[in-house]
Amino acid sequence: MAQSKILLGALGAGLLAGCLIRMSHDASLVAVAAAVKPIASLWLAALKMTLVPLIFAMVAGGICSFVTSRSGGRTLGLLFVAFAGLLTIGAGFGMAATWLILRLWPVPEGSLAGLIAAPGPTPPLPGFAEQLIGFIPENPVAAAAAGQMAPLMIFALFFGIAAAGISQTRRATLLDLLQGVGETMMRMVHGILWFAPLGIFLLALGIGSEAGIAAAAALGQGVVICVLVMIGGIGLAYGFAALAGVDLRLFAAAAIGPQAMAAGTCSSMATLPAMIEAAETGMKIPPALAGTILPLTASTFRFGTAISGGVVCVFASTVAGIHPSAALYAMAALMIVLSNVGVAGLPAAAVLYAADAPAMQVVGAPLGFLPLWLAVIAIPDIFLTVCNVTADLAVAAGTSRLIGRRTESGPAEIAGLRDISG
């Protein structure tokens, strides 16, 4: 939280300084604001340069590891289907809810002018068929060089699946290489983010000097919208549990402890011990299942992150004056699902870039929005983590319920499952 406070302070100071410069009408101050703008652009470019290798290593390695996993057999198959379906629902819900709220509570287009407005006329977005064909890169190296993350992720998906079929020795070597690339990029990200307070201050200074108080109002509106949508996402997680036949009274009572831990730590992994204890004692899920399912969900299934990606995608494109078609938003949702595969263990800032950037690029939303969102993410992150943890528990309880109905488990295990599934 200390880092979040520093970034929020840098954002506020930058916006305030920019607004004061704008109101002063002092030509020398305006010139200073214009002079420091390239420094902010340089920092943003340094952050963007890590995205392509980080995302490729993350997705390819994550897919390969997931496909070759041998833990759970049928359980793993159920979880894979559940993850893909629920993450798609989450991304779609985030987009649809944000779109609806923005119809009722419009955000002024251009309120973040100077940062996310395209230089010159914005070219028309390609149609559905064109975009679909473009998803399969004729030359993956050229796609990577051009920073086209959506085709690169599709290539990484096929690469990870194919890598799962090679010999174990070579696969281990390849996974070590991908992990090494990912860790190297993360060290670069950490180094670049060390300058985040300065970079965000300068970015906010430029925005404030060009857009005035409207910029702060737009970011505040984005925070409120994200919190509202996340609360809806928590409700969806309870709905998933109910659809799986879980007793919601027992589920809600058992989930309170992990939810409080999630709100306090803003970390799904830090909440994992509390989730396992709640699953075994409060929900009566067999320890073998809880110990297998929950670590996998906490590290791989990030329902709240998918919802947040949908919120950011729609909000950033709307405030920039870009209005993609429903088909392009559907493709962006696919990118959100794929990017969620490999974000395990990444810090919040890296998750934000790795999970949201590919979807934003699909709809044409400018990536310059992300550093500002990073500065105000602290409050939405509380609700995002609670949503992640609630969905993890819902998937664990629902999977336990399904396995109890479809497998030849012992009488004691069935009895334990029935305590929560009714």
CSV table of C-alpha atoms in Angstrom, one decimal:
chain,number,residue,atom,x,y,z
A,1,MET,CA,0.0,0.0,0.0
A,2,ALA,CA,2.9,2.4,0.6
A,3,GLN,CA,3.9,2.2,-3.1
A,4,SER,CA,0.3,2.8,-4.1
A,5,LYS,CA,0.2,5.9,-1.9
A,6,ILE,CA,3.4,7.2,-3.5
A,7,LEU,CA,2.0,6.7,-7.0
A,8,LEU,CA,-1.3,8.3,-6.1
A,9,GLY,CA,0.5,11.2,-4.6
A,10,ALA,CA,2.6,11.6,-7.7
A,11,LEU,CA,-0.5,11.5,-9.8
A,12,GLY,CA,-2.3,14.1,-7.7
A,13,ALA,CA,0.7,16.4,-7.6
A,14,GLY,CA,1.2,16.2,-11.3
A,15,LEU,CA,-2.5,16.9,-12.1
A,16,LEU,CA,-2.5,19.8,-9.6
A,17,ALA,CA,0.7,21.3,-11.1
A,18,GLY,CA,-0.7,20.9,-14.6
A,19,CYS,CA,-4.0,22.5,-13.7
A,20,LEU,CA,-2.2,25.4,-12.1
A,21,ILE,CA,0.0,25.9,-15.2
A,22,ARG,CA,-3.1,25.8,-17.4
A,23,MET,CA,-5.0,28.4,-15.2
A,24,SER,CA,-1.9,30.7,-15.0
A,25,HIS,CA,-1.7,31.2,-18.8
A,26,ASP,CA,2.0,31.8,-18.2
A,27,ALA,CA,3.8,31.1,-21.5
A,28,SER,CA,7.1,30.2,-19.7
A,29,LEU,CA,5.4,27.6,-17.5
A,30,VAL,CA,3.5,26.2,-20.5
A,31,ALA,CA,6.8,25.9,-22.2
A,32,VAL,CA,8.3,24.0,-19.2
A,33,ALA,CA,5.3,21.6,-19.3
A,34,ALA,CA,5.9,21.0,-23.0
A,35,ALA,CA,9.6,20.5,-22.5
A,36,VAL,CA,9.3,17.7,-19.9
A,37,LYS,CA,6.7,15.8,-21.9
A,38,PRO,CA,9.3,13.9,-23.9
A,39,ILE,CA,10.8,12.6,-20.7
A,40,ALA,CA,7.4,11.1,-19.7
A,41,SER,CA,7.1,9.6,-23.2
A,42,LEU,CA,10.6,8.1,-22.9
A,43,TRP,CA,9.7,6.4,-19.6
A,44,LEU,CA,6.4,5.1,-21.1
A,45,ALA,CA,8.3,3.7,-24.2
A,46,ALA,CA,10.8,1.9,-21.9
A,47,LEU,CA,7.9,0.3,-20.1
A,48,LYS,CA,6.2,-0.8,-23.4
A,49,MET,CA,9.4,-2.4,-24.7
A,50,THR,CA,9.2,-5.2,-22.2
A,51,LEU,CA,5.7,-6.2,-23.2
A,52,VAL,CA,6.3,-8.4,-26.2
A,53,PRO,CA,8.9,-10.8,-24.7
A,54,LEU,CA,7.2,-10.8,-21.4
A,55,ILE,CA,3.8,-11.7,-22.8
A,56,PHE,CA,5.2,-14.4,-25.1
A,57,ALA,CA,7.2,-16.1,-22.4
A,58,MET,CA,4.2,-15.8,-20.0
A,59,VAL,CA,1.6,-17.3,-22.3
A,60,ALA,CA,3.7,-19.9,-24.0
A,61,GLY,CA,5.2,-21.1,-20.7
A,62,GLY,CA,1.8,-21.1,-18.9
A,63,ILE,CA,0.0,-23.0,-21.6
A,64,CYS,CA,2.8,-25.6,-21.9
A,65,SER,CA,2.9,-26.1,-18.1
A,66,PHE,CA,-0.9,-26.3,-17.9
A,67,VAL,CA,-1.2,-28.9,-20.8
A,68,THR,CA,1.5,-31.1,-19.3
A,69,SER,CA,0.2,-31.0,-15.8
A,70,ARG,CA,-0.8,-34.4,-14.4
A,71,SER,CA,-2.4,-33.3,-11.2
A,72,GLY,CA,-6.0,-34.3,-11.0
A,73,GLY,CA,-6.8,-35.8,-14.4
A,74,ARG,CA,-10.6,-35.3,-14.6
A,75,THR,CA,-10.4,-32.5,-12.1
A,76,LEU,CA,-7.9,-30.7,-14.3
A,77,GLY,CA,-10.2,-31.1,-17.3
A,78,LEU,CA,-13.2,-29.7,-15.4
A,79,LEU,CA,-11.1,-26.8,-14.1
A,80,PHE,CA,-9.8,-26.0,-17.6
A,81,VAL,CA,-13.3,-25.8,-19.0
A,82,ALA,CA,-14.5,-23.8,-16.0
A,83,PHE,CA,-11.6,-21.4,-16.2
A,84,ALA,CA,-12.1,-20.6,-19.9
A,85,GLY,CA,-15.8,-20.2,-19.6
A,86,LEU,CA,-15.8,-18.1,-16.4
A,87,LEU,CA,-13.0,-15.9,-17.5
A,88,THR,CA,-14.9,-15.2,-20.8
A,89,ILE,CA,-18.0,-14.4,-18.8
A,90,GLY,CA,-15.9,-12.1,-16.5
A,91,ALA,CA,-14.3,-10.2,-19.4
A,92,GLY,CA,-17.7,-9.9,-21.1
A,93,PHE,CA,-19.4,-8.8,-17.9
A,94,GLY,CA,-16.7,-6.1,-17.3
A,95,MET,CA,-17.2,-4.7,-20.8
A,96,ALA,CA,-21.0,-4.8,-20.9
A,97,ALA,CA,-21.4,-3.3,-17.4
A,98,THR,CA,-18.9,-0.5,-18.1
A,99,TRP,CA,-20.5,0.2,-21.4
A,100,LEU,CA,-23.9,0.4,-19.8
A,101,ILE,CA,-22.7,2.7,-16.9
A,102,LEU,CA,-21.0,5.0,-19.4
A,103,ARG,CA,-24.3,5.3,-21.3
A,104,LEU,CA,-26.0,6.4,-18.1
A,105,TRP,CA,-23.0,8.4,-16.8
A,106,PRO,CA,-21.0,9.6,-19.8
A,107,VAL,CA,-17.3,10.5,-19.5
A,108,PRO,CA,-16.2,13.5,-21.6
A,109,GLU,CA,-14.2,12.4,-24.6
A,110,GLY,CA,-10.8,14.0,-24.6
A,111,SER,CA,-10.7,14.5,-20.9
A,112,LEU,CA,-7.3,12.9,-20.9
A,113,ALA,CA,-6.1,14.8,-23.9
A,114,GLY,CA,-2.4,15.0,-24.6
A,115,LEU,CA,-1.7,11.5,-23.4
A,116,ILE,CA,-4.0,9.1,-25.1
A,117,ALA,CA,-5.3,11.1,-28.1
A,118,ALA,CA,-3.8,9.6,-31.3
A,119,PRO,CA,-1.4,11.9,-33.1
A,120,GLY,CA,-3.4,12.9,-36.2
A,121,PRO,CA,-6.6,11.4,-37.6
A,122,THR,CA,-7.4,8.0,-36.2
A,123,PRO,CA,-7.6,5.4,-38.9
A,124,PRO,CA,-10.8,3.3,-39.1
A,125,LEU,CA,-10.6,0.0,-37.2
A,126,PRO,CA,-10.5,-3.1,-39.4
A,127,GLY,CA,-13.7,-5.2,-39.7
A,128,PHE,CA,-14.4,-8.5,-38.0
A,129,ALA,CA,-13.2,-10.7,-40.8
A,130,GLU,CA,-10.0,-8.6,-41.4
A,131,GLN,CA,-9.2,-8.7,-37.7
A,132,LEU,CA,-9.8,-12.4,-37.4
A,133,ILE,CA,-7.5,-13.2,-40.3
A,134,GLY,CA,-4.9,-10.9,-38.7
A,135,PHE,CA,-5.0,-12.9,-35.6
A,136,ILE,CA,-2.9,-15.6,-37.3
A,137,PRO,CA,0.5,-14.1,-37.9
A,138,GLU,CA,2.1,-14.9,-41.3
A,139,ASN,CA,5.4,-13.9,-39.6
A,140,PRO,CA,5.5,-14.1,-35.8
A,141,VAL,CA,8.8,-12.3,-35.7
A,142,ALA,CA,7.4,-9.4,-37.7
A,143,ALA,CA,4.3,-9.3,-35.5
A,144,ALA,CA,6.6,-9.1,-32.4
A,145,ALA,CA,8.8,-6.4,-34.0
A,146,ALA,CA,5.6,-4.4,-34.8
A,147,GLY,CA,4.3,-4.8,-31.3
A,148,GLN,CA,1.2,-6.6,-32.5
A,149,MET,CA,0.4,-8.5,-29.3
A,150,ALA,CA,-2.8,-10.2,-30.3
A,151,PRO,CA,-1.2,-12.3,-33.1
A,152,LEU,CA,1.8,-12.9,-30.9
A,153,MET,CA,-0.4,-14.3,-28.2
A,154,ILE,CA,-2.1,-16.7,-30.7
A,155,PHE,CA,1.3,-17.8,-31.8
A,156,ALA,CA,2.3,-18.3,-28.1
A,157,LEU,CA,-0.8,-20.3,-27.5
A,158,PHE,CA,0.0,-22.8,-30.4
A,159,PHE,CA,3.7,-22.7,-29.4
A,160,GLY,CA,2.9,-23.7,-25.8
A,161,ILE,CA,0.5,-26.5,-26.9
A,162,ALA,CA,3.1,-27.9,-29.4
A,163,ALA,CA,5.9,-27.7,-26.8
A,164,ALA,CA,3.9,-29.9,-24.4
A,165,GLY,CA,4.3,-32.7,-26.9
A,166,ILE,CA,8.1,-32.8,-27.2
A,167,SER,CA,10.4,-34.9,-25.1
A,168,GLN,CA,10.4,-34.2,-21.4
A,169,THR,CA,14.1,-33.3,-21.4
A,170,ARG,CA,13.8,-30.7,-24.2
A,171,ARG,CA,10.5,-29.4,-22.8
A,172,ALA,CA,12.2,-28.8,-19.4
A,173,THR,CA,15.0,-26.9,-21.2
A,174,LEU,CA,12.5,-24.9,-23.2
A,175,LEU,CA,10.4,-24.1,-20.1
A,176,ASP,CA,13.6,-23.0,-18.3
A,177,LEU,CA,14.4,-20.7,-21.2
A,178,LEU,CA,10.9,-19.2,-21.2
A,179,GLN,CA,11.0,-18.8,-17.4
A,180,GLY,CA,14.4,-17.1,-17.8
A,181,VAL,CA,13.1,-14.7,-20.4
A,182,GLY,CA,10.1,-13.9,-18.2
A,183,GLU,CA,12.2,-13.3,-15.1
A,184,THR,CA,14.7,-11.1,-17.1
A,185,MET,CA,11.8,-9.0,-18.4
A,186,MET,CA,10.4,-8.7,-14.8
A,187,ARG,CA,13.8,-7.4,-13.6
A,188,MET,CA,13.6,-4.8,-16.3
A,189,VAL,CA,10.0,-3.9,-15.4
A,190,HIS,CA,11.1,-3.6,-11.7
A,191,GLY,CA,13.9,-1.3,-12.7
A,192,ILE,CA,11.7,0.9,-14.9
A,193,LEU,CA,8.9,1.0,-12.3
A,194,TRP,CA,11.5,2.3,-9.8
A,195,PHE,CA,11.0,5.6,-11.7
A,196,ALA,CA,7.2,5.3,-11.8
A,197,PRO,CA,6.6,8.2,-9.4
A,198,LEU,CA,8.5,10.5,-11.6
A,199,GLY,CA,7.1,9.1,-14.8
A,200,ILE,CA,3.5,9.3,-13.6
A,201,PHE,CA,4.1,12.8,-12.2
A,202,LEU,CA,5.3,14.0,-15.6
A,203,LEU,CA,2.5,12.3,-17.5
A,204,ALA,CA,-0.1,13.8,-15.1
A,205,LEU,CA,1.6,17.2,-15.5
A,206,GLY,CA,1.1,17.1,-19.2
A,207,ILE,CA,-2.5,15.9,-18.9
A,208,GLY,CA,-3.4,18.6,-16.3
A,209,SER,CA,-1.8,21.4,-18.4
A,210,GLU,CA,-3.8,20.3,-21.5
A,211,ALA,CA,-7.1,19.0,-20.1
A,212,GLY,CA,-7.4,20.7,-16.7
A,213,ILE,CA,-9.5,19.4,-13.9
A,214,ALA,CA,-11.5,17.2,-16.3
A,215,ALA,CA,-8.6,14.8,-16.3
A,216,ALA,CA,-8.8,14.2,-12.5
A,217,ALA,CA,-12.6,13.9,-12.8
A,218,ALA,CA,-12.3,11.3,-15.5
A,219,LEU,CA,-9.9,9.1,-13.6
A,220,GLY,CA,-12.1,9.4,-10.5
A,221,GLN,CA,-15.1,8.3,-12.5
A,222,GLY,CA,-13.1,5.3,-13.8
A,223,VAL,CA,-12.3,4.3,-10.2
A,224,VAL,CA,-16.0,4.5,-9.2
A,225,ILE,CA,-17.1,2.5,-12.3
A,226,CYS,CA,-14.5,-0.2,-11.6
A,227,VAL,CA,-15.5,-0.6,-8.0
A,228,LEU,CA,-19.2,-0.8,-9.0
A,229,VAL,CA,-18.5,-3.4,-11.6
A,230,MET,CA,-16.2,-5.4,-9.2
A,231,ILE,CA,-19.0,-5.5,-6.7
A,232,GLY,CA,-21.2,-7.0,-9.4
A,233,GLY,CA,-18.4,-9.5,-10.2
A,234,ILE,CA,-18.4,-10.6,-6.5
A,235,GLY,CA,-22.2,-11.2,-6.9
A,236,LEU,CA,-21.5,-13.2,-10.0
A,237,ALA,CA,-19.1,-15.5,-8.1
A,238,TYR,CA,-21.9,-16.2,-5.6
A,239,GLY,CA,-24.1,-17.0,-8.6
A,240,PHE,CA,-21.6,-19.5,-9.9
A,241,ALA,CA,-21.6,-21.3,-6.6
A,242,ALA,CA,-25.4,-21.3,-6.5
A,243,LEU,CA,-25.6,-22.7,-10.0
A,244,ALA,CA,-23.2,-25.6,-9.0
A,245,GLY,CA,-25.6,-26.5,-6.2
A,246,VAL,CA,-23.6,-25.1,-3.4
A,247,ASP,CA,-25.3,-24.2,-0.1
A,248,LEU,CA,-24.9,-20.4,-0.2
A,249,ARG,CA,-25.3,-19.9,3.5
A,250,LEU,CA,-22.4,-22.2,4.3
A,251,PHE,CA,-20.4,-20.8,1.4
A,252,ALA,CA,-20.9,-17.2,2.5
A,253,ALA,CA,-20.1,-17.9,6.1
A,254,ALA,CA,-16.9,-19.7,5.2
A,255,ALA,CA,-15.8,-17.1,2.6
A,256,ILE,CA,-15.9,-14.1,5.1
A,257,GLY,CA,-12.5,-14.8,6.5
A,258,PRO,CA,-10.6,-15.2,3.2
A,259,GLN,CA,-12.5,-12.1,1.8
A,260,ALA,CA,-11.3,-10.0,4.8
A,261,MET,CA,-7.8,-11.3,4.2
A,262,ALA,CA,-8.0,-10.5,0.5
A,263,ALA,CA,-9.2,-6.9,1.2
A,264,GLY,CA,-6.4,-6.4,3.7
A,265,THR,CA,-3.5,-7.9,1.6
A,266,CYS,CA,-4.7,-7.2,-2.0
A,267,SER,CA,-3.0,-10.6,-2.8
A,268,SER,CA,-4.8,-13.8,-3.8
A,269,MET,CA,-1.6,-15.8,-3.2
A,270,ALA,CA,-1.2,-14.3,0.3
A,271,THR,CA,-4.8,-15.3,1.0
A,272,LEU,CA,-4.3,-18.9,-0.2
A,273,PRO,CA,-3.8,-20.5,3.3
A,274,ALA,CA,-7.0,-18.8,4.6
A,275,MET,CA,-8.8,-20.1,1.5
A,276,ILE,CA,-7.6,-23.7,2.0
A,277,GLU,CA,-8.6,-23.6,5.7
A,278,ALA,CA,-12.1,-22.2,4.9
A,279,ALA,CA,-12.6,-24.8,2.2
A,280,GLU,CA,-11.7,-27.7,4.4
A,281,THR,CA,-13.3,-26.6,7.7
A,282,GLY,CA,-16.2,-24.3,6.7
A,283,MET,CA,-17.1,-25.8,3.3
A,284,LYS,CA,-16.1,-29.4,4.1
A,285,ILE,CA,-14.2,-29.9,0.9
A,286,PRO,CA,-11.9,-32.9,1.2
A,287,PRO,CA,-8.3,-31.8,1.9
A,288,ALA,CA,-6.9,-33.5,-1.2
A,289,LEU,CA,-9.3,-31.6,-3.4
A,290,ALA,CA,-8.8,-28.3,-1.6
A,291,GLY,CA,-5.1,-28.7,-1.7
A,292,THR,CA,-5.1,-29.3,-5.5
A,293,ILE,CA,-7.8,-27.0,-6.7
A,294,LEU,CA,-7.2,-23.8,-4.7
A,295,PRO,CA,-3.5,-23.3,-5.4
A,296,LEU,CA,-4.3,-23.8,-9.1
A,297,THR,CA,-7.2,-21.3,-9.0
A,298,ALA,CA,-5.2,-18.7,-7.0
A,299,SER,CA,-2.3,-18.8,-9.5
A,300,THR,CA,-4.2,-19.3,-12.8
A,301,PHE,CA,-7.8,-18.3,-12.4
A,302,ARG,CA,-8.1,-14.5,-11.9
A,303,PHE,CA,-11.8,-13.7,-12.4
A,304,GLY,CA,-11.5,-10.2,-11.0
A,305,THR,CA,-8.6,-9.4,-13.2
A,306,ALA,CA,-10.6,-10.5,-16.3
A,307,ILE,CA,-13.4,-8.2,-15.2
A,308,SER,CA,-11.0,-5.3,-14.6
A,309,GLY,CA,-9.5,-5.9,-18.1
A,310,GLY,CA,-13.0,-5.5,-19.6
A,311,VAL,CA,-13.5,-2.3,-17.6
A,312,VAL,CA,-10.2,-0.8,-18.6
A,313,CYS,CA,-10.7,-1.7,-22.3
A,314,VAL,CA,-14.0,0.0,-22.6
A,315,PHE,CA,-13.3,3.0,-20.4
A,316,ALA,CA,-9.9,3.8,-22.1
A,317,SER,CA,-11.3,3.5,-25.6
A,318,THR,CA,-14.4,5.6,-24.7
A,319,VAL,CA,-12.4,8.4,-23.1
A,320,ALA,CA,-10.2,8.4,-26.1
A,321,GLY,CA,-13.2,8.8,-28.4
A,322,ILE,CA,-12.8,5.3,-29.9
A,323,HIS,CA,-15.9,3.2,-30.3
A,324,PRO,CA,-15.1,-0.4,-31.5
A,325,SER,CA,-17.7,-2.8,-32.7
A,326,ALA,CA,-19.1,-5.6,-30.6
A,327,ALA,CA,-17.1,-8.1,-32.6
A,328,LEU,CA,-13.8,-6.3,-31.8
A,329,TYR,CA,-14.8,-6.2,-28.1
A,330,ALA,CA,-15.4,-10.0,-28.3
A,331,MET,CA,-11.9,-10.5,-29.7
A,332,ALA,CA,-10.5,-8.3,-26.9
A,333,ALA,CA,-12.3,-10.6,-24.4
A,334,LEU,CA,-10.4,-13.5,-25.9
A,335,MET,CA,-7.2,-11.7,-25.4
A,336,ILE,CA,-8.1,-11.1,-21.8
A,337,VAL,CA,-8.7,-14.8,-21.3
A,338,LEU,CA,-5.4,-15.8,-22.9
A,339,SER,CA,-3.4,-13.2,-21.0
A,340,ASN,CA,-4.8,-14.5,-17.7
A,341,VAL,CA,-3.1,-17.9,-18.3
A,342,GLY,CA,0.4,-16.8,-17.3
A,343,VAL,CA,0.1,-13.9,-15.0
A,344,ALA,CA,0.7,-16.1,-11.9
A,345,GLY,CA,3.2,-14.6,-9.5
A,346,LEU,CA,3.5,-11.3,-11.3
A,347,PRO,CA,3.3,-8.2,-9.2
A,348,ALA,CA,0.2,-5.9,-9.6
A,349,ALA,CA,1.9,-3.5,-12.0
A,350,ALA,CA,3.1,-6.3,-14.3
A,351,VAL,CA,-0.3,-8.0,-14.1
A,352,LEU,CA,-1.9,-4.7,-15.2
A,353,TYR,CA,0.3,-4.4,-18.3
A,354,ALA,CA,0.5,-8.0,-19.2
A,355,ALA,CA,-3.2,-8.7,-18.8
A,356,ASP,CA,-4.8,-5.5,-20.2
A,357,ALA,CA,-2.4,-4.3,-22.9
A,358,PRO,CA,-3.2,-7.0,-25.6
A,359,ALA,CA,-7.0,-6.4,-25.3
A,360,MET,CA,-6.6,-2.6,-25.4
A,361,GLN,CA,-4.5,-2.9,-28.5
A,362,VAL,CA,-7.2,-5.0,-30.2
A,363,VAL,CA,-9.8,-2.3,-29.8
A,364,GLY,CA,-7.4,0.6,-30.5
A,365,ALA,CA,-7.4,2.0,-27.0
A,366,PRO,CA,-4.1,3.8,-26.2
A,367,LEU,CA,-1.7,2.1,-23.8
A,368,GLY,CA,-0.8,5.5,-22.3
A,369,PHE,CA,-3.8,5.1,-20.1
A,370,LEU,CA,-2.3,2.3,-18.1
A,371,PRO,CA,0.3,4.3,-16.1
A,372,LEU,CA,-2.4,6.6,-14.9
A,373,TRP,CA,-4.6,3.6,-14.0
A,374,LEU,CA,-1.7,2.1,-12.1
A,375,ALA,CA,-1.7,5.2,-9.9
A,376,VAL,CA,-5.3,5.0,-8.9
A,377,ILE,CA,-5.7,1.2,-8.8
A,378,ALA,CA,-5.3,0.9,-5.0
A,379,ILE,CA,-9.0,1.2,-4.2
A,380,PRO,CA,-10.3,-1.0,-7.1
A,381,ASP,CA,-7.6,-3.5,-6.3
A,382,ILE,CA,-9.2,-4.2,-2.9
A,383,PHE,CA,-12.5,-5.2,-4.6
A,384,LEU,CA,-10.6,-7.0,-7.4
A,385,THR,CA,-8.8,-9.2,-5.0
A,386,VAL,CA,-12.0,-10.0,-3.0
A,387,CYS,CA,-13.6,-10.9,-6.4
A,388,ASN,CA,-10.7,-13.2,-7.3
A,389,VAL,CA,-10.8,-15.0,-3.9
A,390,THR,CA,-14.6,-15.4,-3.9
A,391,ALA,CA,-14.5,-16.8,-7.4
A,392,ASP,CA,-11.6,-19.2,-6.5
A,393,LEU,CA,-13.7,-20.5,-3.6
A,394,ALA,CA,-16.8,-20.8,-5.8
A,395,VAL,CA,-14.9,-22.9,-8.4
A,396,ALA,CA,-13.4,-25.1,-5.7
A,397,ALA,CA,-16.8,-25.7,-4.1
A,398,GLY,CA,-18.5,-26.2,-7.4
A,399,THR,CA,-15.8,-28.6,-8.7
A,400,SER,CA,-16.0,-30.5,-5.4
A,401,ARG,CA,-19.8,-30.8,-5.9
A,402,LEU,CA,-19.5,-32.1,-9.4
A,403,ILE,CA,-16.8,-34.6,-8.5
A,404,GLY,CA,-18.9,-35.9,-5.6
A,405,ARG,CA,-21.8,-36.6,-8.0
A,406,ARG,CA,-19.8,-38.1,-10.9
A,407,THR,CA,-17.0,-40.2,-9.3
A,408,GLU,CA,-16.9,-43.4,-7.2
A,409,SER,CA,-15.6,-41.6,-4.1
A,410,GLY,CA,-15.6,-43.3,-0.7
A,411,PRO,CA,-18.7,-42.8,1.6
A,412,ALA,CA,-16.8,-40.5,3.9
A,413,GLU,CA,-15.8,-38.2,1.0
A,414,ILE,CA,-19.3,-38.1,-0.4
A,415,ALA,CA,-20.6,-37.2,3.1
A,416,GLY,CA,-18.1,-34.4,3.3
A,417,LEU,CA,-19.1,-33.1,-0.1
A,418,ARG,CA,-22.8,-33.2,0.8
A,419,ASP,CA,-22.2,-30.9,3.8
A,420,ILE,CA,-21.8,-28.0,1.4
A,421,SER,CA,-23.6,-29.2,-1.7
A,422,GLY,CA,-26.8,-30.2,0.0
